Coordinates of C-alpha atoms and ligand atoms in Angstrom, one line a residue:
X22 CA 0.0 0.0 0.0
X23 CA 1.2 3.5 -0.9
X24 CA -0.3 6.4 0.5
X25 CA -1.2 7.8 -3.0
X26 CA -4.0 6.6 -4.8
X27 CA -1.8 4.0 -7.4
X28 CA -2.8 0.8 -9.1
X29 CA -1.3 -1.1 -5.8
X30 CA -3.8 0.4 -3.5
X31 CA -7.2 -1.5 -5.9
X32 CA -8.7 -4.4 -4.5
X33 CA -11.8 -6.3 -5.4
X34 CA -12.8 -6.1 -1.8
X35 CA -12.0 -4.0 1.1
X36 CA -13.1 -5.3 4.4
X37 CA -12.6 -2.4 7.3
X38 CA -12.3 -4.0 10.8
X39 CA -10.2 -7.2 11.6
X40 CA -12.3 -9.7 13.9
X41 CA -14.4 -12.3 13.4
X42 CA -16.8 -10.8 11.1
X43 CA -13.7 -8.9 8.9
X44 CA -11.8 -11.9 9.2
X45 CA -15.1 -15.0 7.5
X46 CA -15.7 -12.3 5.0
X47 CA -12.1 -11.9 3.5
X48 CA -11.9 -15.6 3.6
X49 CA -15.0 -16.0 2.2
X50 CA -14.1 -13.2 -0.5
X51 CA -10.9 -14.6 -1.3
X52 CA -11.5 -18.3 -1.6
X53 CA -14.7 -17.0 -4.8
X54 CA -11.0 -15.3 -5.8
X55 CA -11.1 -11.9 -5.4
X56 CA -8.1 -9.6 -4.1
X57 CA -8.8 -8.9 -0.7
X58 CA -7.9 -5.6 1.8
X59 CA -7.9 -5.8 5.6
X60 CA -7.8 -2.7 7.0
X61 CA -7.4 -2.5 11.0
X62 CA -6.7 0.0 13.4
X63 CA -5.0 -1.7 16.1
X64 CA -1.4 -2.9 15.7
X65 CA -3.2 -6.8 16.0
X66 CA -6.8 -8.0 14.4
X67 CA -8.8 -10.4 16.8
X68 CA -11.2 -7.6 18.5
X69 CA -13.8 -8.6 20.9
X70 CA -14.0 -12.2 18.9
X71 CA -10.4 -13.4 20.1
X72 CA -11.4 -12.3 23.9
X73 CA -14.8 -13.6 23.7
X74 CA -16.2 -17.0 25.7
X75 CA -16.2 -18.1 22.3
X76 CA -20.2 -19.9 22.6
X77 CA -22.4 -20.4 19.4
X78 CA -26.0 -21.5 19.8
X79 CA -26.6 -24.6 17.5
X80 CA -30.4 -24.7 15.9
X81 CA -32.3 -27.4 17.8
X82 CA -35.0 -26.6 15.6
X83 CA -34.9 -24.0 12.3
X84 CA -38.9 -23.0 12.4
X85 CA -38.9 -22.6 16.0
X86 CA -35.7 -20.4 16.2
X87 CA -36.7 -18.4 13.5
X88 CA -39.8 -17.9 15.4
X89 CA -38.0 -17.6 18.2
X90 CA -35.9 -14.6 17.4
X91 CA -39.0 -12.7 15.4
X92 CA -40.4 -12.8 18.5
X93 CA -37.5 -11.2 20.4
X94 CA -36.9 -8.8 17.7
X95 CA -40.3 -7.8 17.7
X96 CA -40.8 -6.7 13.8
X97 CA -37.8 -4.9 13.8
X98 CA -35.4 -7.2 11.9
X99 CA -37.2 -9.0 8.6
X100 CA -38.1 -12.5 8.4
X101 CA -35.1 -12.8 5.3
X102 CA -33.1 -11.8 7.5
X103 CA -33.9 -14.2 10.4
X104 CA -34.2 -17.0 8.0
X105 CA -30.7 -16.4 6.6
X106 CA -28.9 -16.1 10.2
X107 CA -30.1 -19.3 10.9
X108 CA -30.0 -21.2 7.4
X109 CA -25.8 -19.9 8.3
X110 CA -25.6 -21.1 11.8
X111 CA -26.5 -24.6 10.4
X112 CA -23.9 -24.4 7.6
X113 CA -21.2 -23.0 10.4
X114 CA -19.9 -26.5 11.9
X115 CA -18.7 -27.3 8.4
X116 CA -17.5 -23.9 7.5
X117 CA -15.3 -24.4 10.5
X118 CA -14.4 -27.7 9.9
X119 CA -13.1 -26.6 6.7
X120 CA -11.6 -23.9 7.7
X121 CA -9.4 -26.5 9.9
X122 CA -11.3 -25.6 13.4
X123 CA -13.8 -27.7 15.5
X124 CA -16.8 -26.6 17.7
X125 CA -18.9 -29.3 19.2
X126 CA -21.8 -29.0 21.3
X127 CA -22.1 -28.9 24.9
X128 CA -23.1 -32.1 26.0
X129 CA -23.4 -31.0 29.9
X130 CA -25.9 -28.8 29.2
X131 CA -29.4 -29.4 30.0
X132 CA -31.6 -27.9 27.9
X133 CA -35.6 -27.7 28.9
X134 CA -34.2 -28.8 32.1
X135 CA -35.3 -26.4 35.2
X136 CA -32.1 -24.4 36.8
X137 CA -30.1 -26.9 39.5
X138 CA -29.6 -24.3 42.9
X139 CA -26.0 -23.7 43.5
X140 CA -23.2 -21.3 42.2
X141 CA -21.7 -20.0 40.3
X142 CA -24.1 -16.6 40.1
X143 CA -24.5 -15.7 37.6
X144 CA -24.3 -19.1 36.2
X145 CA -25.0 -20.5 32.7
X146 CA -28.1 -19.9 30.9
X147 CA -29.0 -23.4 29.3
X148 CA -31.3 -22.3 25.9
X149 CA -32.3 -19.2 25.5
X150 CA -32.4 -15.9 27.9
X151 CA -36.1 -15.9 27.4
X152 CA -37.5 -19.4 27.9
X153 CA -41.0 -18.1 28.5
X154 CA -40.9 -16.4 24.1
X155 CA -42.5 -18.5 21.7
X156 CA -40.2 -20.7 19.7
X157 CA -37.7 -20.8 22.8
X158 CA -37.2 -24.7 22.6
X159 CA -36.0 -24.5 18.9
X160 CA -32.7 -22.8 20.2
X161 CA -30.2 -26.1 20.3
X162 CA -27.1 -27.0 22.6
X163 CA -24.5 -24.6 23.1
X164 CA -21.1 -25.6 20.9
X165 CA -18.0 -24.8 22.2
X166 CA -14.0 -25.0 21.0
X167 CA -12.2 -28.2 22.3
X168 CA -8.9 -27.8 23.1
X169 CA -8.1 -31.1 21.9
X170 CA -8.9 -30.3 18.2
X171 CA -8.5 -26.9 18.2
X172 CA -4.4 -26.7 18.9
X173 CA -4.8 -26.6 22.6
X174 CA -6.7 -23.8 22.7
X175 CA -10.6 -23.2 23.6
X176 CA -13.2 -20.1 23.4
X177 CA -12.0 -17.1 21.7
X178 CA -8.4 -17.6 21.2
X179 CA -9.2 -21.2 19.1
X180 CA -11.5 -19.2 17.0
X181 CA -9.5 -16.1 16.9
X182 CA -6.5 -18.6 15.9
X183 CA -8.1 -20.7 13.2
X184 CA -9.6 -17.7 11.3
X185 CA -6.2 -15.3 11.3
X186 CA -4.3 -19.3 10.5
X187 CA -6.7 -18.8 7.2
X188 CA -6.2 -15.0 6.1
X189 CA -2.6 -15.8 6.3
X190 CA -3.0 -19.0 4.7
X191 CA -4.7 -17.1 1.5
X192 CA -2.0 -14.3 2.0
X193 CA -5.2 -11.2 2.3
X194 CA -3.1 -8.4 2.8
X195 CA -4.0 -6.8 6.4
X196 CA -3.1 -3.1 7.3
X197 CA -2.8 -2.8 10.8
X198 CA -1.8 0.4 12.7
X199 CA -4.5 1.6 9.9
X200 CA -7.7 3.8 11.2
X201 CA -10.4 3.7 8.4
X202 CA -12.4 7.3 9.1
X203 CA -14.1 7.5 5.5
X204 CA -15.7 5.9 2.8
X205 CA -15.2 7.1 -0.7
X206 CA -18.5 7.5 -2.4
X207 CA -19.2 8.2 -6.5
X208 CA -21.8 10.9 -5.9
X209 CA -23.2 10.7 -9.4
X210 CA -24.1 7.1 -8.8
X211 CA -23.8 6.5 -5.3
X212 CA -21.6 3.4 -5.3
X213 CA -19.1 3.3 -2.3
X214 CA -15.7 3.1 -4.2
X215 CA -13.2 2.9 -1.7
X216 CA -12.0 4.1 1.8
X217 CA -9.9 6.9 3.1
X218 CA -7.6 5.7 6.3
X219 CA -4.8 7.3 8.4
X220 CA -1.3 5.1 9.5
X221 CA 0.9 7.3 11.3
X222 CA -0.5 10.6 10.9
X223 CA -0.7 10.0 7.0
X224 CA -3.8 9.8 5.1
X225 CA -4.5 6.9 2.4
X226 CA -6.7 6.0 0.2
X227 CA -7.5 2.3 -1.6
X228 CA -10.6 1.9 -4.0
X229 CA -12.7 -1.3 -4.2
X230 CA -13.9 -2.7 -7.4
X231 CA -16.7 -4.3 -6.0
X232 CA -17.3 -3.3 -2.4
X233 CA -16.3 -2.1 0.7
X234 CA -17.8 -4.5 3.8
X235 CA -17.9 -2.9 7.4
X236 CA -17.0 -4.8 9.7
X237 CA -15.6 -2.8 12.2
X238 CA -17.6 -3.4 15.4
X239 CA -19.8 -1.6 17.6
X240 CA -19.9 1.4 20.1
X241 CA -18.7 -0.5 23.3
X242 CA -16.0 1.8 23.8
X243 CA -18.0 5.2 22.6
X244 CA -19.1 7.0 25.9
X245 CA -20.7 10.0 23.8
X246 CA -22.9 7.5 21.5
X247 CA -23.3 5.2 24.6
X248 CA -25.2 8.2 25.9
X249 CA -27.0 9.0 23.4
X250 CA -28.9 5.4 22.3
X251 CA -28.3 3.6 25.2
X252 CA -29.4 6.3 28.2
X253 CA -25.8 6.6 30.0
X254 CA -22.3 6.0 29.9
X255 CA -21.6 2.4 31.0
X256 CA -18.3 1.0 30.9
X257 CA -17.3 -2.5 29.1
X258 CA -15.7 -5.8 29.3
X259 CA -14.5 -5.5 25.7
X260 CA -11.5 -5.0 24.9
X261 CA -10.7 -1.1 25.4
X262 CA -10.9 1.9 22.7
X263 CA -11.3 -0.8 19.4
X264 CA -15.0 -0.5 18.9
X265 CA -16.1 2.8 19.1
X266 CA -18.6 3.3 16.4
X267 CA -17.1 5.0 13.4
X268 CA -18.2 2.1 10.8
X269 CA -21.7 3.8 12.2
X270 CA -20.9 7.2 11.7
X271 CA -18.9 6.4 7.9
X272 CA -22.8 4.5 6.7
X273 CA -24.2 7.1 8.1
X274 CA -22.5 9.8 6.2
X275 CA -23.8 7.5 2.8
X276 CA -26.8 7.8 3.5
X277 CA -27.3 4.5 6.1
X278 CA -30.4 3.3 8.2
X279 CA -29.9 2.3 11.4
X280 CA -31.4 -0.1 13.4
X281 CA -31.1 -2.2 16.9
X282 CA -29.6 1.2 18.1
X283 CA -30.6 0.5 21.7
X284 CA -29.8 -3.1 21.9
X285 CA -26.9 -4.1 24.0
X286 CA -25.6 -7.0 25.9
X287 CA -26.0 -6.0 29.4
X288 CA -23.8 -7.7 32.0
X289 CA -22.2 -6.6 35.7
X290 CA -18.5 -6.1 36.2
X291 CA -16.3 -4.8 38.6
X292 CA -13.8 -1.4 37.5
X293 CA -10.7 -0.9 39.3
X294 CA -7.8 1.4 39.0
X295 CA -5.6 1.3 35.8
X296 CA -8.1 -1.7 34.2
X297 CA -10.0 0.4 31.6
X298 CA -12.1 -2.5 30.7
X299 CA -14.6 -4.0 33.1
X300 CA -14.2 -7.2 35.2
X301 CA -17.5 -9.4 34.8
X302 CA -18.7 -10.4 37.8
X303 CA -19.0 -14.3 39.1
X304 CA -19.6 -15.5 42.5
X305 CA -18.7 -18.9 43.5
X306 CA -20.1 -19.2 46.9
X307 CA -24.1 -18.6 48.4
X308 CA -22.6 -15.9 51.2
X309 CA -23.4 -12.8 49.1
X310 CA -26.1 -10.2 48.3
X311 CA -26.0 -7.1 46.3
X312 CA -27.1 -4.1 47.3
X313 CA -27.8 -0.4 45.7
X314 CA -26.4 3.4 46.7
X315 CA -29.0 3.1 49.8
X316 CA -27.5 -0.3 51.0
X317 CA -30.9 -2.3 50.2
X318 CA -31.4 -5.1 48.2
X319 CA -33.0 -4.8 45.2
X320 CA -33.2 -8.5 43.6
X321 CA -32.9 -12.4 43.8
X322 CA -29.4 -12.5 43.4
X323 CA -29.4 -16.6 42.6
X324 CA -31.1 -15.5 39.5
X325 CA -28.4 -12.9 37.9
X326 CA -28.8 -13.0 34.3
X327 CA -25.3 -13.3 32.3
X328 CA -26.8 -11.3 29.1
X329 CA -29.0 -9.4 30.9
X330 CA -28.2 -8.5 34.2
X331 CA -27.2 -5.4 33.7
X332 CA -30.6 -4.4 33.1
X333 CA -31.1 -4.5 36.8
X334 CA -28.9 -1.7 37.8
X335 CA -30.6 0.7 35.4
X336 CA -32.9 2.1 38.2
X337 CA -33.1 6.0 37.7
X338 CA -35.3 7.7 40.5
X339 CA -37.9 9.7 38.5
X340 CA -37.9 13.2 40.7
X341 CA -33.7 13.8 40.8
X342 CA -33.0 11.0 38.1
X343 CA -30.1 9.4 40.4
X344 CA -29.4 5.7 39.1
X345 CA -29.9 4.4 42.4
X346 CA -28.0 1.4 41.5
X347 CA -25.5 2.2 39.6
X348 CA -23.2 1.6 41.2
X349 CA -24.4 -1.3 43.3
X350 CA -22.3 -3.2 45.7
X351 CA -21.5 -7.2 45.3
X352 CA -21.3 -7.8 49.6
X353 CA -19.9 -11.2 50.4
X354 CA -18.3 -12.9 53.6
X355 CA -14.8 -14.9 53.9
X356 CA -16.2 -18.5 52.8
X357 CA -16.9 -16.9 49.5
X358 CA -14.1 -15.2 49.1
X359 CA -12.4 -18.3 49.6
X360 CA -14.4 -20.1 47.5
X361 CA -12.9 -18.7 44.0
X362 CA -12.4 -15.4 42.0
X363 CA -15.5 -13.2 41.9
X364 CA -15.1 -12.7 38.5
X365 CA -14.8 -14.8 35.1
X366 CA -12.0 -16.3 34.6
X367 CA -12.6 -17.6 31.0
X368 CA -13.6 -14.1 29.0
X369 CA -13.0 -10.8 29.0
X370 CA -10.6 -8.2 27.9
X371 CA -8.3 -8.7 31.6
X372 CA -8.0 -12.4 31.6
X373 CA -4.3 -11.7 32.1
X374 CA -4.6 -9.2 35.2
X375 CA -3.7 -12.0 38.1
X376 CA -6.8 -12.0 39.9
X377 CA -5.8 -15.0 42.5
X378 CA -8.5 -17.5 42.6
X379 CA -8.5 -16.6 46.2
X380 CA -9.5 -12.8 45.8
X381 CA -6.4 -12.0 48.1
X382 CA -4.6 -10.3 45.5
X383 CA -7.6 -7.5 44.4
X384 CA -8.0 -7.5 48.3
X385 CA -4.6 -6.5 48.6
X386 CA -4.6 -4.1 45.9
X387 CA -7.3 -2.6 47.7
X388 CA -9.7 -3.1 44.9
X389 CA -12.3 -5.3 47.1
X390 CA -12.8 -3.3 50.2
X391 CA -12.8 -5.4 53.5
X392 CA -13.4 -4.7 56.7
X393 CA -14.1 -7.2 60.0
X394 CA -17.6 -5.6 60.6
X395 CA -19.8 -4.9 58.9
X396 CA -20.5 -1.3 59.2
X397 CA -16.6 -0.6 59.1
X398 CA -17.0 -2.5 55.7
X399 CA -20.0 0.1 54.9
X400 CA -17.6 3.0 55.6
X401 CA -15.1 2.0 53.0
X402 CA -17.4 1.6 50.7
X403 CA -19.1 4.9 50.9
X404 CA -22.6 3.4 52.1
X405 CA -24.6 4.2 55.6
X406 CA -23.7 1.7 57.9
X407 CA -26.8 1.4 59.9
X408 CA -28.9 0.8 56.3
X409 CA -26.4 -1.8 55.7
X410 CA -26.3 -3.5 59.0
X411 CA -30.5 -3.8 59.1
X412 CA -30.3 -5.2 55.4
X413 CA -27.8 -8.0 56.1
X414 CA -29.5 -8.4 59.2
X415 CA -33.1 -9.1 56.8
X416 CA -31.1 -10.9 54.6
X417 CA -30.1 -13.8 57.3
X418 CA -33.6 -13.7 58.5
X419 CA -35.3 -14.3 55.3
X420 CA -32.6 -17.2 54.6
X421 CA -33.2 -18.9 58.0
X422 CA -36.8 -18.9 57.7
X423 CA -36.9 -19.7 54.3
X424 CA -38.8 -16.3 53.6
X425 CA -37.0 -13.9 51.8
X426 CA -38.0 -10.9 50.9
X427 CA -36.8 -11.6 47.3
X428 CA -37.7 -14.9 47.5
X429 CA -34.5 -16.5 47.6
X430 CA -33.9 -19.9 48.2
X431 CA -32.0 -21.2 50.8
X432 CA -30.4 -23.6 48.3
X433 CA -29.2 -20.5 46.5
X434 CA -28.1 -18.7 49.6
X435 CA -25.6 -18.8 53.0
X436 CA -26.2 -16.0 56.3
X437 CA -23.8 -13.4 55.7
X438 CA -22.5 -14.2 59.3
X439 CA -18.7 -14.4 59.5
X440 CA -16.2 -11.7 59.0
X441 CA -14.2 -10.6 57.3
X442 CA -16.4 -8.7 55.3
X443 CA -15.7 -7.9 51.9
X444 CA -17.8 -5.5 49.3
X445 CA -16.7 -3.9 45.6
X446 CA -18.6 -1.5 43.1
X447 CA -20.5 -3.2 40.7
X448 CA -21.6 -1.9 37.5
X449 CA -23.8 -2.3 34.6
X450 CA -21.0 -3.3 32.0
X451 CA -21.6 -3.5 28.0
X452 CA -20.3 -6.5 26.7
X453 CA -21.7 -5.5 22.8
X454 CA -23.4 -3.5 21.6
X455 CA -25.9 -3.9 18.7
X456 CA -27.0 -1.1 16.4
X457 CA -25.4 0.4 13.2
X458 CA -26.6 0.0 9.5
X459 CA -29.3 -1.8 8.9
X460 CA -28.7 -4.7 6.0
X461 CA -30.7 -6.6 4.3
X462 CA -30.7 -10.6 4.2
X463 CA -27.3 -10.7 1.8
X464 CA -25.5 -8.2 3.8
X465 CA -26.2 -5.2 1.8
X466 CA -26.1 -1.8 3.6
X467 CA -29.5 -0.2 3.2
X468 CA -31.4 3.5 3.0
X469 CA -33.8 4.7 5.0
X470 CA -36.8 3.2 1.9
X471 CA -34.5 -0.2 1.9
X472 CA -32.7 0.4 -1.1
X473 CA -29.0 -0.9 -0.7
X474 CA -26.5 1.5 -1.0
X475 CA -24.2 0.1 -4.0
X476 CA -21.4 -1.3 -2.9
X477 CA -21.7 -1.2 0.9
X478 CA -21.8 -4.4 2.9
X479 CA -22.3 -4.6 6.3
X480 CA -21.6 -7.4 9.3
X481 CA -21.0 -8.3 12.4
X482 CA -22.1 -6.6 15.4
X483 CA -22.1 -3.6 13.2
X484 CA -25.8 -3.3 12.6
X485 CA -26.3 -6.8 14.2
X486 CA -29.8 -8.2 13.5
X487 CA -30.8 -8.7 17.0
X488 CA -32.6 -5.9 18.9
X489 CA -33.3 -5.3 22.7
X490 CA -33.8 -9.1 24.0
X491 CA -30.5 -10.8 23.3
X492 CA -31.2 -14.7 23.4
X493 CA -27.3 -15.1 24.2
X494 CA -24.8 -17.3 22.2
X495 CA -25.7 -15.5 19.3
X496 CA -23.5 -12.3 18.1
X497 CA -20.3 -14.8 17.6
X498 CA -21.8 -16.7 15.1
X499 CA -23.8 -14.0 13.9
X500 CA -19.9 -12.7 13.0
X501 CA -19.1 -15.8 11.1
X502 CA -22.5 -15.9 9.2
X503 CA -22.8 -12.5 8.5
X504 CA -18.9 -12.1 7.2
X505 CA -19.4 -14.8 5.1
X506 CA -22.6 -13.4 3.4
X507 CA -21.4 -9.7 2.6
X508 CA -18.0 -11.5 1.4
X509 CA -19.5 -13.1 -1.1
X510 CA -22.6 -10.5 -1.8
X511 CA -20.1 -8.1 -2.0
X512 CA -18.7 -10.3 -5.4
X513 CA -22.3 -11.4 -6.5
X514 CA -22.4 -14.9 -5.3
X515 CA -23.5 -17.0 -2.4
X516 CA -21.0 -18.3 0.6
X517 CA -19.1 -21.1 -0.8
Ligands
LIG678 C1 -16.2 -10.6 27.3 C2 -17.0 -10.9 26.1 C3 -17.5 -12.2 25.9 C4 -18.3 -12.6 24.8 N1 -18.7 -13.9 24.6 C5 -19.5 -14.2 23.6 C6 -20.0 -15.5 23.5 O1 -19.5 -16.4 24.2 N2 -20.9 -15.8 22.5 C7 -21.4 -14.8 21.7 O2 -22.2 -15.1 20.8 N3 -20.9 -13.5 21.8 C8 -20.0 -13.2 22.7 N4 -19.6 -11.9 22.8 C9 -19.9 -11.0 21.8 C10 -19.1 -11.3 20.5 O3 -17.8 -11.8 20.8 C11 -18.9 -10.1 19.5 O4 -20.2 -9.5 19.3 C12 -18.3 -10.5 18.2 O5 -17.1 -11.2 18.4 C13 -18.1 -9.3 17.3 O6 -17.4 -9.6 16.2 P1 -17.1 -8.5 15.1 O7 -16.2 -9.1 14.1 O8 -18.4 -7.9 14.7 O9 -16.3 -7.3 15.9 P2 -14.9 -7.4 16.6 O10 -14.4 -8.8 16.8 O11 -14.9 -6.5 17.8 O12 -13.9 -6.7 15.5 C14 -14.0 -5.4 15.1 C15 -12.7 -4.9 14.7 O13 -12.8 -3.6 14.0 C16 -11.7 -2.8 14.4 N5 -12.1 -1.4 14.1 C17 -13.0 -0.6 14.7 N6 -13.1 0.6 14.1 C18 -12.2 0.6 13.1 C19 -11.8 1.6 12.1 N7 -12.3 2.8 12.1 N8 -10.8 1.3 11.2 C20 -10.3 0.0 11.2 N9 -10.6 -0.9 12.1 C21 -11.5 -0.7 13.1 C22 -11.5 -3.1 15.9 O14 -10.2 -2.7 16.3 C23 -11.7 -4.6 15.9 O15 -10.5 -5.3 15.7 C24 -18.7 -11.5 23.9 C25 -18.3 -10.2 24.1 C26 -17.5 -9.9 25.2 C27 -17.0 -8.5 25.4

């Protein structure tokens, strides 16, 4: 690449955004042999998809799910659409396969089965997030990445692995160190013809024959748009300052749709000092309770949500709009500490952090607060120490006589009776987020009257198809599905 417009800088197909999605359409684009551009802006491609738990929901059974997810997406995404997602998710294990990787379903899992008591909290979701949505039991077993056939690696990092093993493999050129911040449009006709990037404070330019497909990612990381379509600020689990929205803001500037702008993936995590990202929280043991700014409870805390449970702490009093839980407080006692971290361990952009499976070491670091009463704890942590006294006091009430006040089960839940005491800031945390262009069934970027914009392709969780209720399981192989579509849209065939 030069960084003058020259016959080196025209490819058939420019793809902006290296992760999952960037990475199934370049193969995709380059094995129906066309001459492929990555173009990335970090110094390494993998985005969220290489720190991500990695889990693709299989189709038990395809009329069902498709029903399924028109339900949850209420109108808002088209049946094509639907239809295509899952006719893809069917085709994936062999696409994988091919591509030299292995998923395989998860054969612990229980699907249809009611939830077994216990930790970890929160814990697996067998199926869907919404059991109770029509179609529910057509969403299949959860497949995962063995080590054992996927070169010792599982969840992200396998998939992460195989796919960049492939660009390589096909020799797609990838630009890294390269931010894309335009697209270049023909104005007579419309088509998108190109993109306009910076490397190191220089602008280039490389035109696409045939189409440019975005692929770059949400707004995770993009505080002012997180404000805007999503109601506040919330930090993230993904991995810091890679998605933060300008694929939206380039289709927008074309002439783009949107859709799905206030869909999210809403989880809990943990921020401490010099982390950007979020940790998400997991507790291991029954001796905890969360509680909001005002040191009361606020929930069954055996039934945190993993997809959703952030939606919890969005609370906002309706006379001085205070988020009265965010943030909330994760309160737990010395069993539990000792029980395992209070955070995953398996996802996440600060798997490498050395969070000791005992919690000592955030202890130490003075990121979990602890204190050998309770209301010294309640000092620390900025709450009133009588309101959190009388709350725990509730709590071990309701537990003993099997009468709490959330309806927690004792099965699900230990007295919070023996110091130490330990408490940390909880918050609602973004995993991903899910609006930006909206595209048609083939990947096409459309107008606002559903026309695609020529030569624009869209996929990923740019634009995802999936609204407000997230089902879970469902954005990474939306990546792979998606990519592979607007690859080969963007050339005028079907995925190979
Ligand atoms: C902790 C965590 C766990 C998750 N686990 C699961 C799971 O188990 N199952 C599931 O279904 N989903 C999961 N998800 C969500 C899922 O991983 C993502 O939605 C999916 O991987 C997104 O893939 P993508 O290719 O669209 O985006 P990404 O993989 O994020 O790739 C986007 C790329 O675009 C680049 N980029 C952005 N802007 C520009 C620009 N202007 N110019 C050039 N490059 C740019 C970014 O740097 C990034 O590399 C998880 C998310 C998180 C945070």
């Amino acid at each position: 690449m030069t960084s003058h417009g020259d016959q080196t800088n025209i490819f058939d197909v420019i793809i902006v955004g290296y992760g999952g999605a960037g990475a199934a359409a370049a193969i995709e684009a380059s094995d129906a042999g066309a001459s492929v551009l990555i173009v990335e802006k970090f110094g390494e491609g993998g985005g969220t998809t290489k720190m991500a738990g990695g889990n693709i929901r299989s189709v038990g059974d395809a009329n069902k799910m498709i029903a399924h997810l028109d339900a949850l997406t209420d109108g808002t995404t088209d049946r094509g659409s639907i239809e295509a997602h899952v006719r893809g998710l069917v085709d994936l294990p062999i696409w994988i396969e091919r591509c030299g990787g292995v998923i395989r379903t998860d054969p612990s899992e229980m699907l249809g089965a009611p939830r077994q008591p216990g930790p970890p909290y929160p814990g697996a979701t067998p199926g869907t997030m919404f059991p109770g949505v029509v179609g529910a039991d057509g969403i299949g077993l959860r497949y995962r990445w063995p080590k054992a056939q996927n070169k010792g690696l599982s969840r992200g990092k396998a998939a992460w692995t195989m796919l960049s093993d492939n660009i390589e493999r096909r020799r797609v050129e990838v630009l890294t160190n390269t931010y894309v911040k335009r697209l270049m449009c023909d104005h007579l006709s419309g088509r998108i013809t190109g993109i306009v990037a910076e490397q190191g404070g220089k602008e280039i330019r490389a035109t696409a024959r045939q189409g440019v497909v975005l692929a770059s990612g949400g707004f995770a990381w993009n505080k002012d748009m997180l404000r805007e379509w999503i109601g506040a600020a919330i930090p993230s689990a993904a991995p810091p300052h890679r998605n933060t929205g300008e694929g939206i803001l380039m289709a927008q500037a074309v002439g783009a749709s949107l859709w799905h702008m206030n869909g999210i993936v809403l989880s809990m995590g943990m921020l401490v000092p010099g982390f950007d990202a979020t940790f998400a929280l997991k507790v291991r043991e029954r001796g905890f309770i969360l509680v909001d700014r005002g040191a009361q409870r606020f929930c069954d805390e055996s039934r945190l949500a993993g997809h959703s449970g952030g939606m919890l702490l969005e609370d906002r009093d309706h006379h001085d709009a205070i988020w009265r839980r965010i943030p909330s407080y994760v309160i737990f006692d010395e069993a539990t500490r000792l029980a395992g971290p209070i955070t995953t361990t398996d996802a996440g952009f600060n798997l490498d952090s050395g969070w000791s499976d005992d919690n000592s070491m955030p202890v130490e670091s003075g990121w979990i607060s602890t204190s050998s009463s309770l209301a010294g704890l309640a000092s620390k942590l900025g709450l009133d120490a009588q309101s959190l006294v009388t709350t725990i006091d509730d709590y071990n009430r309701g537990i003993e006589t099997d009468k709490d006040a959330f309806g927690r089960s004792r099965m699900d839940a230990n007295p919070i009776e023996n110091g130490p005491f330990y408490g940390i800031a909880v918050w609602p945390t973004v995993y991903n987020t899910q609006g930006g262009p909206r595209r048609s069934a083939k990947g096409e970027i459309l107008d606002p009257w559903g026309v695609p914009i020529p030569g624009l392709f869209g996929a990923g969780e740019l634009g995802s198809i999936f609204g407000s209720l997230y089902p879970g399981g469902m954005n990474y192989g939306e990546a792979f599905v998606s990519g592979r579509v607007a690859g080969a849209t963007a050339l005028g065939v079907e995925p190979k």
